[in-house]
Amino acid sequence: MLTIKNLNVFYNQIHAVKDLNLELNKGEIVTLMGSNGAGKSSSLNAISGLIKFSGSILFNGDEINKLSPDQIVKKGIVMVPEGRRIFPKLTVLENLLLGAYTRNVTNNIKAKELEEIFELFPRLEERKRQLGGTMSGGEQQMLAIGRALMGKPKVLMLDEPSMGLAPIVVKDIYETIKKIKGQGLTILLVEQNAKKALSVADRAYVIENGQIKYHDEARNLLEQDVIQKAYLGG
Ligand code: ATP
């Protein structure tokens, strides 16, 4: 569904992503995991059209390299950025509705889609009139995912959804990720939390210093000594 070939990202002299190749098949959760500064966010930002890169990105066989960020969203590739980036001065409801801004759909359809989001995140319905900025970290992460889902993505890209959250909240977020996968969505999950990422992923890529070091089925990586030692604290 999404094919990334020889992706390179430079920030002046810094070569942040080096010849990255990655394949995401329909219905899969693939995780791109690695430590601080490994090049995970740069890869997602490149796919989203937010930063300059070289290489080729194909979505269902079509090159999307030259598209603008909003055209990429319209194609169905939607990112939940690191740090959530919700609109703090807008209500929960307004934040969610903004997720549908690129789509030309009636209010009736939007209302139905909101219901689906509220089913997934009852807390967002309870708090729909609350300002986004006053929600807790976990609630803001739910809001950011809900807002992305309002864009009816074909591929959802999550950048470190567990960052800065208490373990119990992380557990909730990952339960939701599993549910979304169950609805047939294809997910590219960027994580430092390798244990969590491997627990939901079908396949995983490990990035170190901008380069893919390992890639395999998640369950195989879980059992490898080098992954255990470097990423799972074992
Ligand atoms: P983290 O988990 O800490 O967010 P990451 O794996 O997402 O890390 P990136 O944010 O992609 O890593 O960063 C990769 C490298 O590129 C790092 O060395 C970082 O310092 C550098 N980098 C990222 N953004 C910029 C920028 N705007 N200008 C210069 N260097 C940057």
XYZ file of C-alpha atoms and ligand atoms in Angstrom:
265
model
C 0.000 0.000 0.000
C 2.813 2.369 0.969
C 6.276 1.759 -0.450
C 9.235 3.854 0.566
C 12.387 3.504 -1.461
C 15.780 5.005 -0.692
C 14.447 7.767 1.506
C 17.104 10.290 2.520
C 16.612 13.324 4.748
C 19.261 15.971 5.329
C 19.215 18.942 7.682
C 22.170 20.900 6.303
C 25.146 18.622 7.081
C 23.157 16.191 9.224
C 22.182 13.056 7.325
C 19.148 12.116 9.447
C 17.637 9.336 7.294
C 19.869 7.156 5.131
C 18.488 5.098 2.242
C 15.466 3.946 4.179
C 13.300 1.282 2.534
C 9.982 0.344 4.079
C 6.841 -1.436 2.941
C 3.417 -1.163 4.528
C 0.772 -3.642 3.373
C -2.981 -3.126 3.641
C -4.386 -3.963 7.072
C -0.994 -4.255 8.786
C 0.452 -2.480 11.760
C 4.091 -1.835 11.045
C 6.276 -0.222 13.649
C 9.329 1.881 13.024
C 11.185 1.775 16.314
C 14.423 3.238 17.516
C 15.938 5.455 20.167
C 16.115 9.248 20.443
C 17.260 10.968 17.289
C 17.338 7.767 15.220
C 15.336 9.386 12.404
C 11.812 8.164 13.095
C 9.993 11.508 13.062
C 12.006 12.671 10.071
C 10.782 9.625 8.153
C 7.134 10.291 9.036
C 7.478 13.990 8.288
C 8.902 13.154 4.867
C 6.007 10.797 4.084
C 3.587 13.543 5.182
C 5.222 16.028 2.814
C 6.290 18.300 5.666
C 10.038 18.280 4.998
C 12.376 17.980 2.017
C 13.699 14.533 1.147
C 15.005 12.471 -1.727
C 13.847 9.023 -2.717
C 10.537 7.633 -3.765
C 7.258 7.233 -1.898
C 4.510 5.242 -3.590
C 0.949 5.026 -2.366
C -1.030 2.262 -4.066
C 1.503 2.409 -6.881
C 1.340 6.208 -7.431
C 4.285 8.445 -6.597
C 3.296 10.974 -3.955
C 6.751 12.587 -3.622
C 5.725 15.929 -5.053
C 2.397 16.327 -3.276
C 1.763 18.997 -0.647
C 0.876 17.985 2.922
C -2.837 18.669 2.380
C -2.884 16.667 -0.865
C -1.278 13.769 1.005
C -3.977 13.966 3.678
C -6.603 13.990 0.918
C -5.073 10.801 -0.493
C -5.752 9.220 2.904
C -2.376 9.336 4.658
C -2.912 11.044 7.984
C -0.367 11.574 10.757
C -0.867 12.023 14.473
C 2.230 14.086 15.219
C 4.605 13.725 18.125
C 3.355 15.839 21.038
C -0.260 15.578 19.746
C -0.489 19.202 18.461
C -4.160 19.598 19.204
C -5.631 23.118 19.121
C -5.576 24.138 22.808
C -8.019 27.052 22.501
C -10.641 25.063 20.598
C -13.081 22.647 22.176
C -12.768 18.892 21.853
C -15.640 18.926 19.362
C -14.076 21.704 17.266
C -10.751 19.848 17.232
C -12.473 16.702 16.002
C -14.425 18.519 13.292
C -11.226 20.123 11.995
C -9.977 16.600 11.264
C -12.617 16.388 8.545
C -11.766 19.734 6.937
C -10.223 18.321 3.751
C -13.305 16.226 3.054
C -16.442 17.444 1.407
C -19.062 15.651 3.461
C -22.475 16.649 4.811
C -23.091 17.479 8.452
C -25.149 14.307 8.749
C -22.193 12.181 7.735
C -19.914 14.110 10.091
C -22.366 13.547 12.955
C -22.362 9.818 12.257
C -18.582 9.740 12.131
C -18.389 11.645 15.401
C -20.565 8.969 16.971
C -18.026 6.350 15.857
C -15.192 8.355 17.426
C -17.169 8.727 20.655
C -17.761 4.978 20.716
C -14.006 4.467 20.539
C -13.273 7.252 23.050
C -16.244 7.792 25.409
C -14.143 10.312 27.340
C -14.123 12.638 24.333
C -17.915 12.685 24.265
C -18.098 13.444 27.990
C -15.686 16.327 27.460
C -16.752 17.550 24.041
C -17.269 21.166 25.197
C -13.969 21.295 27.153
C -11.031 23.230 25.672
C -8.463 20.904 24.125
C -5.598 22.503 26.060
C -7.210 21.665 29.396
C -7.422 17.931 28.644
C -4.861 15.587 30.247
C -1.960 14.212 28.230
C -3.710 10.900 27.616
C -6.957 12.619 26.698
C -5.100 14.877 24.273
C -3.559 11.800 22.663
C -7.045 10.314 22.274
C -8.222 13.620 20.818
C -5.322 13.699 18.361
C -6.115 10.145 17.222
C -9.840 10.949 17.031
C -9.133 14.055 14.978
C -6.982 12.026 12.570
C -9.723 9.392 12.244
C -12.193 12.145 11.273
C -10.047 12.487 8.145
C -11.099 8.899 7.218
C -7.504 7.807 6.661
C -6.445 4.776 4.678
C -3.077 4.885 6.415
C -2.769 6.236 9.938
C 0.709 7.238 11.061
C 1.226 7.576 14.803
C 4.327 9.335 16.080
C 5.154 8.119 19.604
C 1.613 7.837 20.956
C 2.895 6.625 24.341
C 5.284 9.517 24.934
C 5.013 11.088 28.371
C 1.988 9.036 29.418
C 1.462 6.897 32.513
C 1.565 3.115 31.899
C -2.163 2.702 32.465
C -2.945 5.384 29.894
C -0.467 3.837 27.458
C -2.347 0.566 27.888
C -5.624 2.280 26.946
C -4.098 3.937 23.905
C -2.714 0.606 22.707
C -6.076 -1.115 23.241
C -7.547 1.528 20.978
C -4.839 1.007 18.370
C -5.764 -2.690 18.320
C -9.445 -1.816 17.899
C -8.692 0.548 15.027
C -6.658 -2.169 13.360
C -9.617 -4.504 13.841
C -11.671 -2.071 11.771
C -9.269 -2.664 8.886
C -7.084 0.421 9.096
C -3.431 0.243 8.045
C -1.084 1.741 10.628
C 2.502 2.938 10.674
C 3.507 3.255 14.300
C 6.631 5.120 15.356
C 7.768 4.290 18.878
C 10.590 4.395 21.362
C 8.531 2.090 23.566
C 9.629 -1.090 21.790
C 7.791 -3.466 24.080
C 4.455 -1.796 23.444
C 5.054 -1.347 19.743
C 6.029 -4.993 19.234
C 2.999 -6.128 21.214
C 0.603 -4.772 18.564
C 2.690 -4.765 15.396
C 2.678 -7.385 12.660
C 6.105 -6.346 11.437
C 8.801 -4.042 12.697
C 11.715 -2.022 11.399
C 14.481 -0.968 13.754
C 16.191 2.297 12.861
C 19.574 3.342 14.255
C 21.419 6.501 13.210
C 19.076 6.970 10.267
C 19.512 3.443 8.942
C 17.302 0.383 9.108
C 19.275 -2.179 11.102
C 16.722 -4.993 11.338
C 13.313 -5.759 9.952
C 11.216 -8.795 10.544
C 7.909 -10.007 11.867
C 7.325 -8.462 15.283
C 7.187 -11.832 17.037
C 10.569 -12.831 15.591
C 12.180 -9.577 16.695
C 10.785 -9.999 20.202
C 12.796 -13.185 20.523
C 16.099 -11.881 19.196
C 18.847 -11.349 21.772
C 20.172 -8.165 20.230
C 16.695 -6.597 20.259
C 16.095 -7.846 23.802
C 19.319 -6.254 24.987
C 19.118 -2.970 23.089
C 15.403 -2.241 23.202
C 13.588 -4.444 25.674
C 15.819 -4.095 28.692
C 16.452 -7.834 28.737
P 12.914 11.273 18.856
O 12.410 9.962 19.299
O 13.867 11.878 19.848
O 11.870 12.222 18.386
P 13.568 10.537 16.119
O 13.986 9.127 15.916
O 12.169 10.884 15.774
O 13.891 10.968 17.607
P 14.350 12.677 14.392
O 13.535 13.696 15.113
O 13.887 12.227 13.075
O 14.594 11.416 15.320
O 15.840 13.253 14.273
C 16.863 12.600 13.529
C 18.113 13.470 13.537
O 17.883 14.671 12.799
C 18.548 13.918 14.923
O 19.950 13.928 14.955
C 18.022 15.338 15.025
O 18.810 16.135 15.868
C 18.108 15.813 13.610
N 17.051 16.802 13.290
C 15.714 16.619 13.356
N 15.042 17.723 12.999
C 15.973 18.646 12.693
C 15.933 20.012 12.236
N 14.778 20.625 12.006
N 17.108 20.639 12.046
C 18.296 20.018 12.246
N 18.405 18.738 12.672
C 17.270 18.068 12.884
